[in-house]
XYZ file of C-alpha atoms in Angstrom:
734
model
C 86.732 -57.425 -81.193
C 88.360 -54.141 -82.243
C 86.983 -52.993 -85.606
C 90.223 -51.308 -86.667
C 92.319 -54.187 -85.452
C 90.097 -56.717 -87.189
C 90.715 -54.965 -90.499
C 94.464 -54.970 -89.903
C 94.345 -58.735 -89.251
C 94.045 -59.079 -93.017
C 97.441 -57.391 -93.472
C 99.607 -60.354 -92.361
C 97.660 -62.718 -94.609
C 97.855 -60.363 -97.583
C 101.556 -59.742 -96.992
C 102.206 -63.489 -96.824
C 100.408 -64.110 -100.126
C 102.287 -61.279 -101.856
C 105.563 -62.566 -100.415
C 105.092 -65.882 -102.209
C 105.478 -63.991 -105.487
C 108.399 -61.915 -104.230
C 110.275 -64.988 -102.966
C 109.497 -67.221 -105.923
C 112.715 -69.128 -106.773
C 114.554 -67.892 -109.837
C 116.230 -71.214 -110.601
C 114.292 -73.068 -113.301
C 115.215 -76.422 -111.732
C 113.797 -75.561 -108.286
C 111.726 -78.424 -106.863
C 108.080 -77.538 -106.145
C 108.687 -73.794 -106.567
C 105.281 -72.731 -105.232
C 105.776 -74.641 -101.994
C 109.317 -73.323 -101.689
C 107.954 -69.795 -102.057
C 105.339 -70.540 -99.381
C 108.039 -71.815 -97.008
C 110.154 -68.720 -97.591
C 107.177 -66.388 -97.146
C 106.171 -68.124 -93.922
C 109.680 -67.748 -92.519
C 109.925 -64.062 -93.419
C 106.497 -63.401 -91.926
C 107.340 -65.385 -88.787
C 110.656 -63.627 -88.241
C 109.019 -60.240 -88.757
C 106.333 -61.117 -86.186
C 108.946 -62.241 -83.658
C 111.304 -59.305 -84.101
C 108.390 -56.864 -83.970
C 107.376 -58.263 -80.589
C 110.956 -58.121 -79.332
C 111.474 -54.528 -80.503
C 108.138 -53.200 -79.259
C 108.581 -55.123 -76.024
C 111.971 -53.516 -75.446
C 110.346 -50.130 -76.036
C 107.434 -51.050 -73.746
C 105.121 -50.346 -76.681
C 103.184 -53.606 -77.139
C 99.976 -51.825 -78.058
C 97.341 -52.038 -80.787
C 98.481 -48.881 -82.656
C 102.117 -49.972 -82.671
C 101.414 -53.527 -83.849
C 98.864 -52.390 -86.437
C 101.293 -49.809 -87.796
C 104.044 -52.413 -88.025
C 101.888 -54.771 -90.093
C 100.699 -52.020 -92.418
C 104.309 -51.007 -93.050
C 105.216 -54.651 -93.645
C 102.394 -55.017 -96.166
C 103.500 -51.856 -97.960
C 107.071 -53.140 -98.093
C 105.993 -56.506 -99.543
C 103.875 -54.805 -102.201
C 106.795 -52.554 -103.150
C 109.068 -55.593 -103.316
C 106.543 -57.409 -105.517
C 106.411 -54.534 -107.991
C 110.204 -54.310 -108.015
C 110.481 -58.054 -108.616
C 107.937 -57.837 -111.413
C 109.787 -55.028 -113.182
C 113.101 -56.834 -112.789
C 111.693 -60.050 -114.238
C 110.216 -58.128 -117.150
C 113.584 -56.538 -117.885
C 115.330 -59.899 -117.618
C 112.862 -61.582 -119.967
C 112.953 -58.676 -122.430
C 116.750 -58.666 -122.738
C 117.035 -62.021 -124.607
C 114.220 -60.953 -126.940
C 115.992 -57.681 -127.698
C 119.238 -59.515 -128.401
C 117.377 -61.920 -130.672
C 115.777 -58.989 -132.503
C 119.162 -57.366 -132.996
C 120.549 -60.587 -134.396
C 117.627 -60.949 -136.804
C 117.993 -57.349 -137.930
C 121.698 -57.786 -138.499
C 121.133 -60.963 -140.497
C 118.281 -59.723 -142.688
C 119.270 -56.088 -142.911
C 116.059 -55.064 -141.098
C 116.305 -52.725 -138.089
C 115.606 -54.374 -134.744
C 112.809 -51.918 -134.101
C 110.967 -53.286 -137.077
C 110.998 -56.842 -135.881
C 107.483 -56.500 -134.532
C 106.089 -56.846 -131.053
C 107.611 -59.342 -128.682
C 105.559 -61.440 -126.285
C 107.069 -61.513 -122.834
C 106.322 -64.422 -120.508
C 104.589 -63.538 -117.268
C 106.833 -63.361 -114.260
C 106.227 -65.383 -111.094
C 105.022 -62.209 -109.489
C 102.048 -62.092 -111.794
C 101.004 -60.599 -115.113
C 103.049 -57.836 -116.599
C 102.030 -54.212 -116.547
C 102.992 -50.885 -115.130
C 102.988 -50.490 -111.397
C 99.983 -48.703 -110.012
C 100.266 -46.572 -106.907
C 98.657 -47.048 -103.531
C 95.878 -49.540 -102.865
C 95.610 -50.514 -106.528
C 99.227 -51.681 -106.424
C 98.574 -53.776 -103.311
C 95.439 -55.320 -104.765
C 97.173 -55.993 -108.057
C 100.056 -57.829 -106.401
C 97.674 -59.815 -104.240
C 95.450 -60.686 -107.193
C 98.459 -61.784 -109.249
C 99.646 -64.150 -106.541
C 96.191 -65.610 -106.009
C 95.734 -66.055 -109.750
C 98.914 -68.119 -109.894
C 97.666 -70.373 -107.111
C 94.326 -70.797 -108.853
C 95.992 -71.685 -112.166
C 97.906 -74.506 -110.516
C 94.748 -75.843 -108.915
C 92.990 -75.887 -112.279
C 95.938 -77.686 -113.863
C 95.828 -80.322 -111.127
C 92.142 -80.948 -111.670
C 92.740 -81.490 -115.395
C 95.614 -83.940 -115.042
C 95.012 -85.822 -111.761
C 93.669 -89.358 -111.655
C 90.509 -90.268 -109.768
C 92.521 -91.669 -106.868
C 94.664 -88.555 -106.661
C 91.609 -86.328 -106.670
C 90.106 -88.452 -103.890
C 93.250 -88.094 -101.783
C 93.410 -84.350 -102.373
C 89.690 -83.924 -101.739
C 89.925 -85.749 -98.418
C 92.831 -83.598 -97.294
C 91.054 -80.437 -98.411
C 87.841 -81.463 -96.670
C 89.633 -82.153 -93.392
C 91.457 -78.827 -93.585
C 88.194 -76.943 -94.131
C 86.417 -78.742 -91.282
C 89.372 -77.982 -89.012
C 89.092 -74.341 -90.007
C 85.420 -74.386 -89.044
C 86.150 -75.914 -85.642
C 89.045 -73.527 -85.065
C 86.754 -70.556 -85.670
C 83.813 -71.885 -83.661
C 85.583 -73.262 -80.598
C 87.000 -71.113 -77.815
C 90.534 -71.984 -76.644
C 90.176 -74.815 -74.124
C 93.534 -76.573 -74.048
C 94.650 -77.342 -70.477
C 98.169 -75.920 -70.792
C 96.780 -72.851 -72.527
C 94.618 -72.100 -69.502
C 97.653 -72.461 -67.244
C 100.464 -70.693 -69.069
C 100.186 -70.297 -72.870
C 97.429 -67.678 -72.815
C 98.149 -66.077 -69.407
C 101.624 -65.086 -70.594
C 100.031 -63.314 -73.576
C 97.729 -61.428 -71.200
C 100.650 -60.426 -68.980
C 102.482 -58.989 -71.993
C 99.402 -57.022 -73.030
C 98.820 -55.726 -69.504
C 102.388 -54.503 -68.980
C 103.162 -53.575 -72.600
C 106.517 -55.351 -72.499
C 108.156 -58.793 -72.314
C 109.611 -58.288 -68.852
C 109.285 -61.275 -66.533
C 106.841 -61.038 -63.661
C 106.397 -62.715 -60.275
C 104.425 -65.935 -60.727
C 103.831 -69.288 -59.097
C 103.694 -70.941 -62.547
C 107.276 -70.957 -63.802
C 106.247 -72.142 -67.298
C 104.736 -68.713 -67.927
C 108.263 -67.299 -68.171
C 110.624 -70.240 -68.751
C 109.050 -72.133 -71.683
C 110.068 -70.722 -75.114
C 107.371 -68.285 -76.294
C 107.573 -68.447 -80.103
C 103.982 -69.567 -80.672
C 102.678 -67.146 -78.046
C 104.407 -64.272 -79.856
C 102.156 -65.052 -82.830
C 99.120 -65.206 -80.558
C 100.086 -61.838 -79.101
C 99.648 -60.177 -82.494
C 96.120 -61.579 -82.801
C 95.315 -60.639 -79.215
C 96.328 -57.012 -79.734
C 94.672 -56.670 -83.135
C 91.341 -58.278 -82.192
C 91.150 -57.536 -78.467
C 90.346 -61.174 -77.666
C 91.075 -64.820 -78.430
C 88.528 -65.498 -81.171
C 91.247 -66.181 -83.767
C 93.830 -67.823 -81.538
C 93.184 -71.347 -82.850
C 94.133 -70.218 -86.363
C 97.835 -70.162 -85.503
C 97.960 -73.934 -85.101
C 95.625 -74.404 -88.065
C 98.034 -72.438 -90.254
C 100.915 -74.460 -88.795
C 99.158 -77.664 -89.869
C 99.060 -76.316 -93.431
C 102.746 -75.493 -93.105
C 103.486 -79.081 -92.077
C 101.637 -80.368 -95.153
C 103.541 -77.995 -97.437
C 106.949 -78.872 -95.992
C 106.353 -82.642 -95.839
C 105.071 -82.916 -99.403
C 107.951 -80.836 -100.729
C 110.387 -83.153 -98.951
C 108.782 -86.036 -100.856
C 109.258 -84.189 -104.141
C 112.901 -83.477 -103.276
C 113.468 -87.168 -102.577
C 112.156 -88.158 -105.998
C 108.508 -88.806 -105.177
C 105.903 -87.989 -107.787
C 102.494 -86.441 -107.331
C 100.909 -89.597 -105.956
C 103.631 -89.994 -103.334
C 103.162 -86.384 -102.296
C 99.393 -86.789 -102.012
C 99.797 -89.988 -100.002
C 102.086 -88.117 -97.612
C 99.626 -85.252 -97.244
C 96.797 -87.742 -96.709
C 98.611 -89.717 -94.006
C 99.665 -86.557 -92.178
C 96.279 -84.812 -92.402
C 94.378 -87.880 -91.162
C 96.676 -88.488 -88.187
C 94.418 -87.780 -85.163
C 97.082 -85.794 -83.309
C 97.470 -83.445 -86.281
C 93.711 -83.119 -86.853
C 93.049 -82.311 -83.191
C 95.937 -79.913 -82.642
C 95.048 -78.012 -85.815
C 92.120 -76.493 -83.879
C 94.031 -75.838 -80.658
C 96.204 -73.245 -78.937
C 98.895 -75.810 -78.216
C 102.338 -75.194 -79.713
C 103.486 -78.567 -81.074
C 102.294 -78.057 -84.652
C 103.951 -74.646 -84.785
C 107.276 -76.185 -83.763
C 106.782 -79.053 -86.231
C 106.067 -76.600 -89.057
C 109.232 -74.589 -88.436
C 111.290 -77.781 -88.159
C 109.706 -79.000 -91.400
C 110.737 -75.762 -93.117
C 114.298 -76.335 -91.935
C 114.184 -79.880 -93.274
C 113.067 -79.022 -96.774
C 115.554 -76.150 -97.016
C 118.379 -78.423 -95.840
C 117.535 -80.951 -98.561
C 117.950 -78.227 -101.190
C 121.625 -78.177 -100.222
C 122.219 -81.813 -101.107
C 122.596 -81.158 -104.845
C 123.763 -77.566 -105.160
C 125.602 -74.894 -103.266
C 123.358 -72.879 -100.973
C 123.033 -69.194 -101.779
C 122.829 -66.416 -99.218
C 119.047 -66.169 -99.361
C 118.666 -69.869 -98.597
C 121.166 -69.571 -95.742
C 119.110 -66.772 -94.237
C 115.962 -68.874 -94.568
C 117.656 -71.896 -92.995
C 118.809 -69.763 -90.076
C 115.327 -68.308 -89.669
C 113.774 -71.794 -89.566
C 116.310 -72.915 -86.974
C 115.747 -69.850 -84.801
C 111.964 -70.061 -84.996
C 112.083 -73.744 -84.046
C 114.270 -73.015 -81.037
C 112.059 -70.105 -79.973
C 108.914 -72.255 -80.170
C 110.024 -75.596 -78.722
C 113.648 -76.491 -78.140
C 112.919 -80.204 -78.623
C 112.363 -79.445 -82.316
C 116.108 -78.844 -82.596
C 116.562 -82.606 -82.153
C 115.346 -82.908 -85.750
C 116.799 -79.664 -87.076
C 120.271 -80.537 -85.759
C 120.745 -83.778 -87.765
C 119.288 -82.100 -90.842
C 121.767 -79.231 -90.532
C 124.581 -81.772 -90.203
C 123.288 -83.488 -93.339
C 123.248 -80.138 -95.110
C 126.794 -79.319 -93.973
C 128.193 -82.670 -95.092
C 126.517 -82.295 -98.478
C 127.925 -78.797 -98.892
C 131.421 -80.078 -98.095
C 131.045 -82.883 -100.632
C 130.033 -80.351 -103.263
C 133.117 -78.331 -102.394
C 135.353 -81.284 -103.331
C 133.344 -82.348 -106.373
C 135.015 -81.512 -109.717
C 133.560 -78.306 -111.092
C 132.068 -78.141 -114.588
C 134.483 -77.240 -117.333
C 135.008 -73.523 -117.745
C 134.740 -72.631 -121.433
C 136.799 -69.501 -120.800
C 139.708 -71.504 -119.456
C 142.498 -73.130 -121.433
C 141.047 -76.097 -123.335
C 137.937 -76.045 -121.214
C 139.897 -76.417 -117.987
C 137.890 -77.578 -114.937
C 138.239 -75.173 -112.041
C 137.566 -76.115 -108.446
C 139.029 -74.788 -105.230
C 138.144 -77.150 -102.342
C 139.637 -74.751 -99.830
C 137.328 -71.977 -100.927
C 134.383 -74.374 -100.813
C 135.188 -75.409 -97.255
C 135.535 -71.784 -96.197
C 132.240 -70.979 -97.875
C 130.527 -73.840 -96.036
C 131.980 -72.703 -92.714
C 130.881 -69.128 -93.358
C 127.420 -70.328 -94.365
C 127.127 -72.375 -91.180
C 128.078 -69.357 -89.111
C 125.491 -67.265 -90.941
C 122.785 -69.841 -90.188
C 123.699 -69.793 -86.502
C 123.884 -65.994 -86.479
C 120.393 -65.607 -87.940
C 119.039 -68.225 -85.544
C 120.689 -66.339 -82.687
C 119.065 -63.077 -83.737
C 115.649 -64.767 -83.570
C 115.990 -66.691 -80.317
C 118.792 -64.710 -78.670
C 116.750 -62.005 -76.921
C 114.591 -64.574 -75.125
C 117.614 -66.670 -74.114
C 119.325 -63.523 -72.846
C 116.354 -62.671 -70.611
C 116.252 -66.230 -69.259
C 120.004 -66.220 -68.609
C 119.848 -62.918 -66.758
C 116.910 -64.133 -64.672
C 118.069 -67.673 -63.857
C 121.777 -67.731 -64.647
C 121.302 -70.370 -67.361
C 119.864 -70.109 -70.911
C 117.699 -73.189 -70.335
C 116.036 -71.783 -67.246
C 115.959 -72.818 -63.612
C 117.067 -76.266 -62.364
C 113.428 -77.209 -61.882
C 112.860 -76.994 -65.622
C 116.191 -78.505 -66.652
C 115.635 -81.565 -64.471
C 111.931 -82.246 -64.989
C 111.827 -82.958 -68.749
C 115.361 -83.940 -69.906
C 116.715 -87.406 -69.126
C 118.914 -87.516 -66.033
C 120.406 -90.932 -66.844
C 122.115 -91.713 -70.127
C 123.419 -95.249 -69.707
C 122.427 -97.567 -72.603
C 119.990 -99.592 -70.497
C 118.081 -96.514 -69.322
C 117.919 -95.087 -72.848
C 116.631 -98.415 -74.174
C 113.885 -98.596 -71.551
C 112.918 -94.988 -72.195
C 112.769 -95.623 -75.946
C 110.596 -98.711 -75.485
C 108.157 -96.850 -73.233
C 107.945 -93.909 -75.631
C 107.352 -96.317 -78.509
C 104.680 -98.184 -76.556
C 102.762 -94.977 -75.894
C 103.188 -93.702 -79.464
C 101.928 -96.958 -81.021
C 99.105 -97.573 -78.536
C 95.880 -99.083 -79.917
C 92.385 -99.758 -78.525
C 93.350 -103.442 -78.178
C 93.691 -103.713 -74.387
C 95.314 -107.199 -74.377
C 97.986 -105.987 -76.774
C 98.625 -102.871 -74.672
C 98.816 -104.842 -71.436
C 101.007 -107.566 -72.892
C 103.584 -105.257 -74.431
C 103.656 -103.035 -71.330
C 104.267 -106.053 -69.124
C 107.053 -107.228 -71.424
C 108.728 -103.795 -71.279
C 108.390 -103.630 -67.494
C 109.773 -107.140 -66.984
C 112.577 -106.532 -69.475
C 113.546 -103.289 -67.750
C 113.788 -104.996 -64.387
C 115.798 -107.823 -65.941
C 118.490 -105.374 -67.096
C 118.501 -103.489 -63.822
C 116.364 -100.450 -64.676
C 113.324 -99.387 -62.685
C 110.635 -98.612 -65.301
C 109.269 -95.899 -62.986
C 112.672 -94.365 -62.175
C 112.212 -90.598 -61.660
C 115.465 -89.992 -63.554
C 113.813 -91.276 -66.756
C 110.142 -90.577 -65.938
C 108.464 -87.178 -65.758
C 107.182 -86.080 -62.358
C 105.154 -88.678 -60.503
C 103.694 -90.309 -63.616
C 103.477 -94.090 -63.872
C 104.016 -96.197 -66.998
C 101.926 -97.394 -68.835
C 98.960 -95.175 -69.682
C 96.274 -95.644 -72.357
C 96.903 -93.234 -75.227
C 94.734 -94.527 -78.061
C 91.676 -92.323 -77.470
C 91.413 -89.056 -79.458
C 92.688 -86.487 -76.989
C 94.831 -83.681 -78.425
C 97.428 -84.100 -75.678
C 97.810 -87.888 -75.723
C 96.417 -89.611 -78.802
C 98.760 -92.183 -80.323
C 99.594 -92.535 -84.005
C 100.032 -96.285 -84.585
C 99.139 -96.232 -88.278
C 101.215 -93.249 -89.417
C 104.012 -94.272 -87.058
C 104.116 -97.863 -88.330
C 104.137 -96.751 -91.955
C 106.887 -94.226 -91.213
C 108.892 -96.977 -89.501
C 108.488 -99.268 -92.508
C 109.388 -96.430 -94.827
C 112.553 -95.720 -92.849
C 113.594 -99.388 -92.870
C 113.165 -99.732 -96.635
C 114.764 -96.333 -97.274
C 117.848 -97.477 -95.388
C 117.937 -101.024 -96.759
C 116.691 -100.619 -100.355
C 116.547 -96.941 -101.250
C 116.702 -97.647 -104.992
C 113.326 -99.387 -104.882
C 111.745 -96.471 -103.072
C 113.336 -93.629 -105.035
C 115.199 -94.717 -108.180
C 115.932 -91.063 -109.006
C 117.601 -90.207 -105.693
C 118.480 -93.208 -103.522
C 121.451 -91.515 -101.844
C 119.406 -88.492 -100.777
C 116.622 -90.739 -99.532
C 118.964 -92.842 -97.426
C 120.674 -89.757 -96.009
C 117.331 -88.206 -95.061
C 116.193 -91.461 -93.449
C 119.387 -91.524 -91.394
C 118.718 -87.966 -90.209
C 115.149 -88.882 -89.178
C 116.294 -92.001 -87.319
C 118.977 -89.987 -85.526
C 116.372 -87.382 -84.541
C 114.105 -90.049 -83.032
C 117.086 -91.600 -81.267
C 118.096 -88.233 -79.822
C 114.540 -87.690 -78.610
C 114.424 -90.986 -76.734
C 117.870 -90.318 -75.254
C 117.096 -86.809 -74.026
C 113.352 -86.544 -73.232
C 111.823 -88.446 -70.317
C 108.788 -90.633 -70.875
C 105.534 -88.897 -69.979
C 101.842 -89.666 -70.598
C 101.485 -86.760 -73.047
C 104.780 -87.484 -74.769
C 103.120 -88.247 -78.105
C 102.505 -84.583 -78.793
C 106.163 -83.856 -78.052
C 107.014 -86.299 -80.875
C 104.909 -84.454 -83.409
C 107.897 -82.732 -85.033
C 109.535 -86.136 -85.598
C 106.326 -87.568 -87.038
C 106.060 -84.715 -89.545
C 109.676 -85.349 -90.564
C 109.129 -89.124 -90.879
C 105.788 -89.295 -92.721
C 107.419 -88.477 -96.115
C 109.200 -91.828 -95.829
C 105.818 -93.513 -95.391
C 104.361 -91.759 -98.425
C 107.322 -92.724 -100.589
C 107.171 -96.345 -99.476
C 103.429 -96.639 -100.087
C 103.839 -95.134 -103.536
C 106.671 -97.574 -104.313
C 104.466 -100.449 -103.166
C 101.719 -99.376 -105.553
C 104.258 -98.758 -108.323
C 105.888 -102.174 -108.244
C 105.041 -104.633 -110.975
C 103.906 -107.704 -109.087
C 102.300 -110.900 -110.280
C 98.486 -110.527 -110.454
C 97.811 -112.195 -107.097
C 100.400 -110.228 -105.186
C 99.346 -107.023 -106.916
C 95.794 -107.513 -105.675
C 97.040 -108.141 -102.144
C 99.266 -105.043 -102.222
C 96.486 -102.861 -103.625
C 94.007 -104.221 -101.090
C 96.454 -103.613 -98.251
C 97.090 -100.045 -99.401
C 93.374 -99.306 -99.741
C 92.718 -100.750 -96.270
C 95.484 -98.660 -94.741
C 94.247 -95.475 -96.392
C 90.624 -96.154 -95.472
C 91.606 -96.807 -91.853
C 93.669 -93.635 -91.787
C 90.775 -91.604 -93.207
C 88.378 -93.100 -90.661
C 90.770 -92.238 -87.816
C 90.992 -88.627 -88.960
C 87.233 -88.254 -89.388
C 86.506 -89.808 -85.995
C 89.104 -87.576 -84.334
C 87.426 -84.460 -85.689
C 83.922 -85.768 -84.976
C 84.424 -87.119 -81.457
C 87.851 -85.789 -80.442
C 88.589 -84.117 -77.141
C 88.316 -81.323 -76.087
C 86.726 -80.016 -79.328
C 84.285 -82.121 -81.288
C 81.600 -81.773 -83.921
C 79.003 -84.160 -82.513
C 77.953 -85.516 -79.138
C 78.256 -83.972 -75.709
C 80.479 -80.923 -75.840
C 79.901 -80.286 -79.556
C 81.102 -76.878 -80.733
C 77.657 -76.402 -82.297
C 75.627 -76.981 -79.129
C 77.907 -75.944 -76.247
C 77.972 -72.336 -75.045
C 81.095 -70.237 -75.420
C 81.902 -70.299 -71.718
C 81.201 -74.008 -71.258
C 83.382 -74.833 -74.257
C 86.329 -73.346 -72.391
C 85.695 -75.753 -69.514
C 85.065 -78.991 -71.413
C 88.024 -80.564 -69.622
C 86.815 -79.407 -66.195
C 83.093 -78.573 -66.505
C 82.653 -78.382 -62.722
C 84.947 -75.349 -62.584
C 82.955 -73.152 -65.012
C 80.397 -71.893 -62.528
C 82.938 -71.713 -59.699
C 85.079 -69.220 -61.616
C 82.025 -67.140 -62.492
C 80.832 -67.133 -58.895
C 84.154 -65.918 -57.509
C 84.701 -63.346 -60.271
C 81.203 -61.914 -59.798
C 81.857 -61.363 -56.095
C 85.203 -59.683 -56.750
C 83.791 -57.414 -59.454
C 80.889 -56.451 -57.197
C 83.419 -55.297 -54.597
C 84.837 -52.831 -57.149
C 88.336 -54.197 -56.579
C 91.032 -52.694 -58.820
C 94.181 -54.554 -57.785
C 93.607 -58.294 -57.393
C 95.999 -60.855 -55.925
C 96.464 -64.358 -57.370
C 97.031 -67.470 -55.277
C 97.643 -70.617 -57.334
C 99.868 -73.639 -57.785
C 102.092 -74.643 -60.697
C 99.400 -76.383 -62.791
C 96.362 -74.255 -61.955
C 94.190 -72.369 -64.438
C 94.881 -68.643 -64.505
C 93.450 -67.605 -67.870
C 89.745 -67.506 -66.804
C 90.553 -64.659 -64.397
C 91.857 -62.564 -67.283
C 88.539 -63.012 -69.091
C 86.180 -62.580 -66.160
C 87.862 -59.660 -64.428
C 88.142 -57.281 -67.397
C 86.402 -53.957 -67.010
C 83.418 -52.759 -69.053
C 85.725 -51.477 -71.818
C 87.445 -54.856 -72.092
C 90.700 -53.673 -70.524
C 92.882 -56.162 -68.688
C 92.610 -56.296 -64.907
C 95.563 -55.623 -62.642
C 96.419 -59.148 -61.507
C 99.460 -59.619 -59.268
C 100.864 -62.847 -57.902
C 101.039 -63.360 -54.143
C 103.554 -66.194 -54.679
C 106.647 -66.272 -56.864
C 109.081 -68.964 -57.965
C 111.395 -66.338 -59.481
C 114.124 -65.607 -56.917
C 114.683 -61.999 -57.940
C 111.018 -61.088 -58.397
C 109.236 -61.116 -55.029
C 105.464 -61.484 -54.896
C 103.101 -58.651 -54.078
C 102.198 -57.951 -50.472
C 98.681 -59.334 -49.750
C 97.922 -56.121 -47.887
C 98.487 -54.139 -51.089
C 95.591 -55.697 -53.026
C 91.848 -55.020 -52.944
C 90.810 -58.666 -53.332
C 92.321 -62.137 -53.668
C 91.276 -64.958 -56.012
C 92.481 -68.500 -55.453
C 92.553 -71.814 -57.296
C 93.474 -75.278 -56.095
C 94.380 -75.466 -52.432
C 92.262 -73.701 -49.813
C 95.000 -73.970 -47.131
C 97.482 -72.293 -49.497
C 94.961 -69.525 -50.054
C 94.043 -68.887 -46.419
C 97.721 -68.860 -45.497
C 98.189 -65.686 -47.544
C 94.928 -63.908 -46.699
C 95.423 -60.992 -44.278
C 93.800 -61.267 -40.878
C 90.195 -60.167 -40.733
C 89.431 -60.850 -44.413
C 86.470 -63.016 -45.437
C 87.378 -66.199 -47.327
C 84.868 -68.105 -49.481
C 85.613 -71.369 -51.298
C 83.709 -73.671 -53.653
C 85.615 -76.776 -54.618
C 88.486 -75.610 -56.822
C 87.964 -71.822 -56.686
C 87.835 -69.278 -53.884
C 88.157 -65.598 -53.144
C 88.896 -63.301 -50.199
C 87.755 -59.736 -49.521
C 88.695 -57.213 -46.816
C 86.045 -56.130 -44.292
C 85.542 -52.811 -46.082
C 84.408 -54.595 -49.249
């Protein structure tokens, strides 16, 4: 790990913390202002990270010095903004006091200057005081922000009930354990070995974002938003030791966004804690929080969009909020386009609310004749249209460069036909959509009860055939997969969420049918949000084919829906029932929460492919073997082939692999003594305009998967060696 880069890694974190004070909402009626500031700071930091990669990539300058310099400048800018915000708040708070002093002096005949000292309230940016230059200024801004966070934690501890402290303590404990696992475990997600992490290594090796010849199209066609964040860590640290922290931070972002949504919908502290508890103990969330997958990152950005959209239900959206909403939309699209299935309905909800506000009678204007009420619906409509265009423009700035590269390469912004036809539904008749929705629901709500799984699967299969739909139709089923599959066991790619999903479903039903019982303070907003969530789930089942690992693709929808579960549970506990029914309701709630906590603890303890105890524990498994927990038989095969290639002193190495093969181990094993990336070139390419390298131009060849595919590309006279999954080839001179 680079010493200089490791020190600079602190800069993004420090800048984010300082930004929470800079972006603290000025409106006194802002809901959950700290969490709103966190959402805004996360979006600004995320957009800066993305645009930095795009700019440096265009300049072919994706290097440690360039990235480190960018973050240091960003930190300096945030500190300067914090000091400016602090001075401005001090001036704003001093002005009323000065006016009051003048009034007192005028009334009593005493000069204002003799009124005595005035106490000025501390600004959100921190305690008052003169700005200090340099490092002292940075540390002061950081300390002020952290002090504000600590003060709120102390206040919570003083006022929370025992049950609320238990909920918060459980969530905090899970988050800390996830942090431990994320730091201890090496990246070992299957997709990360195939394309998430190899694309980061390609960017580092070439210093740009240009596409490259490859046999794995997902390395260039899948949106790279999460990998852009990983790229910063890779350049700053020289390795992947901190890669898991991106998803861990995204899990925190999901908690922040979901609990703020609850507050916006009228839920109190208990409802917010119940939401955080249900989300944190969901096995899929707990497992992905220690991974290099991308689903939590997409869910976090979509959650930010959701909570910002809800702010527009009661008041006109200002320019800053429009910019933030556009940033959340763009970051979601750049990370996982499926997340837009939730962001889209929420943006529609926001737009409708803004139009309603445009036609609502304005408050009386005291300056007008007899307190005349002024309102110009036409201006309000124009303002909403302009705001919508601004949101789309900002989103386009974030995701546009990637879409432009894909369009130039494949003639379509969504990539080649292979990608456009493999995941999206190819049939959209009502019967096919119904069957797809039932299969997705069956996999999402799977339980360890085999008879229940078999019975419901058989009913879905028979029902599909009865209405003329093949349940294994390739037009509604990914690849060659076959429905059903067991999905209850704690695997980060497949694990179901029957408890959180069922509670979210119940919450949605009651929010639509009886919103007043759930949220007496805001039933209309609750019902509107529930409609948006239901539409998002419906869009997902109508556009995404069923697949065995489809549960993780639903994670963004789960994060959006869990607030409904938290609100419903809180309403259930809040209702005044007769003593017998109250005991039943309380017992049911306690059972649900205990089961949820047990599921989360078991997922972290025995989950796959990172666990705390048992075979494959992060405490007892070596670094290299941890990377191969999913395929332990490949660990020694990769080492064997890489050792032979390195012994041959090969400089330019050819890759032979298929679409789902592991490439990332070669980037680790074939680095030179200084840790520099090897020159790996593909001998196959699925990109029409980027031909593969000539096998005769390389010094050695490494292969994974198929031996016939490897030997087909090896020049005549070369020696080929193969062990199971891995092989290599060397020329006679080596």
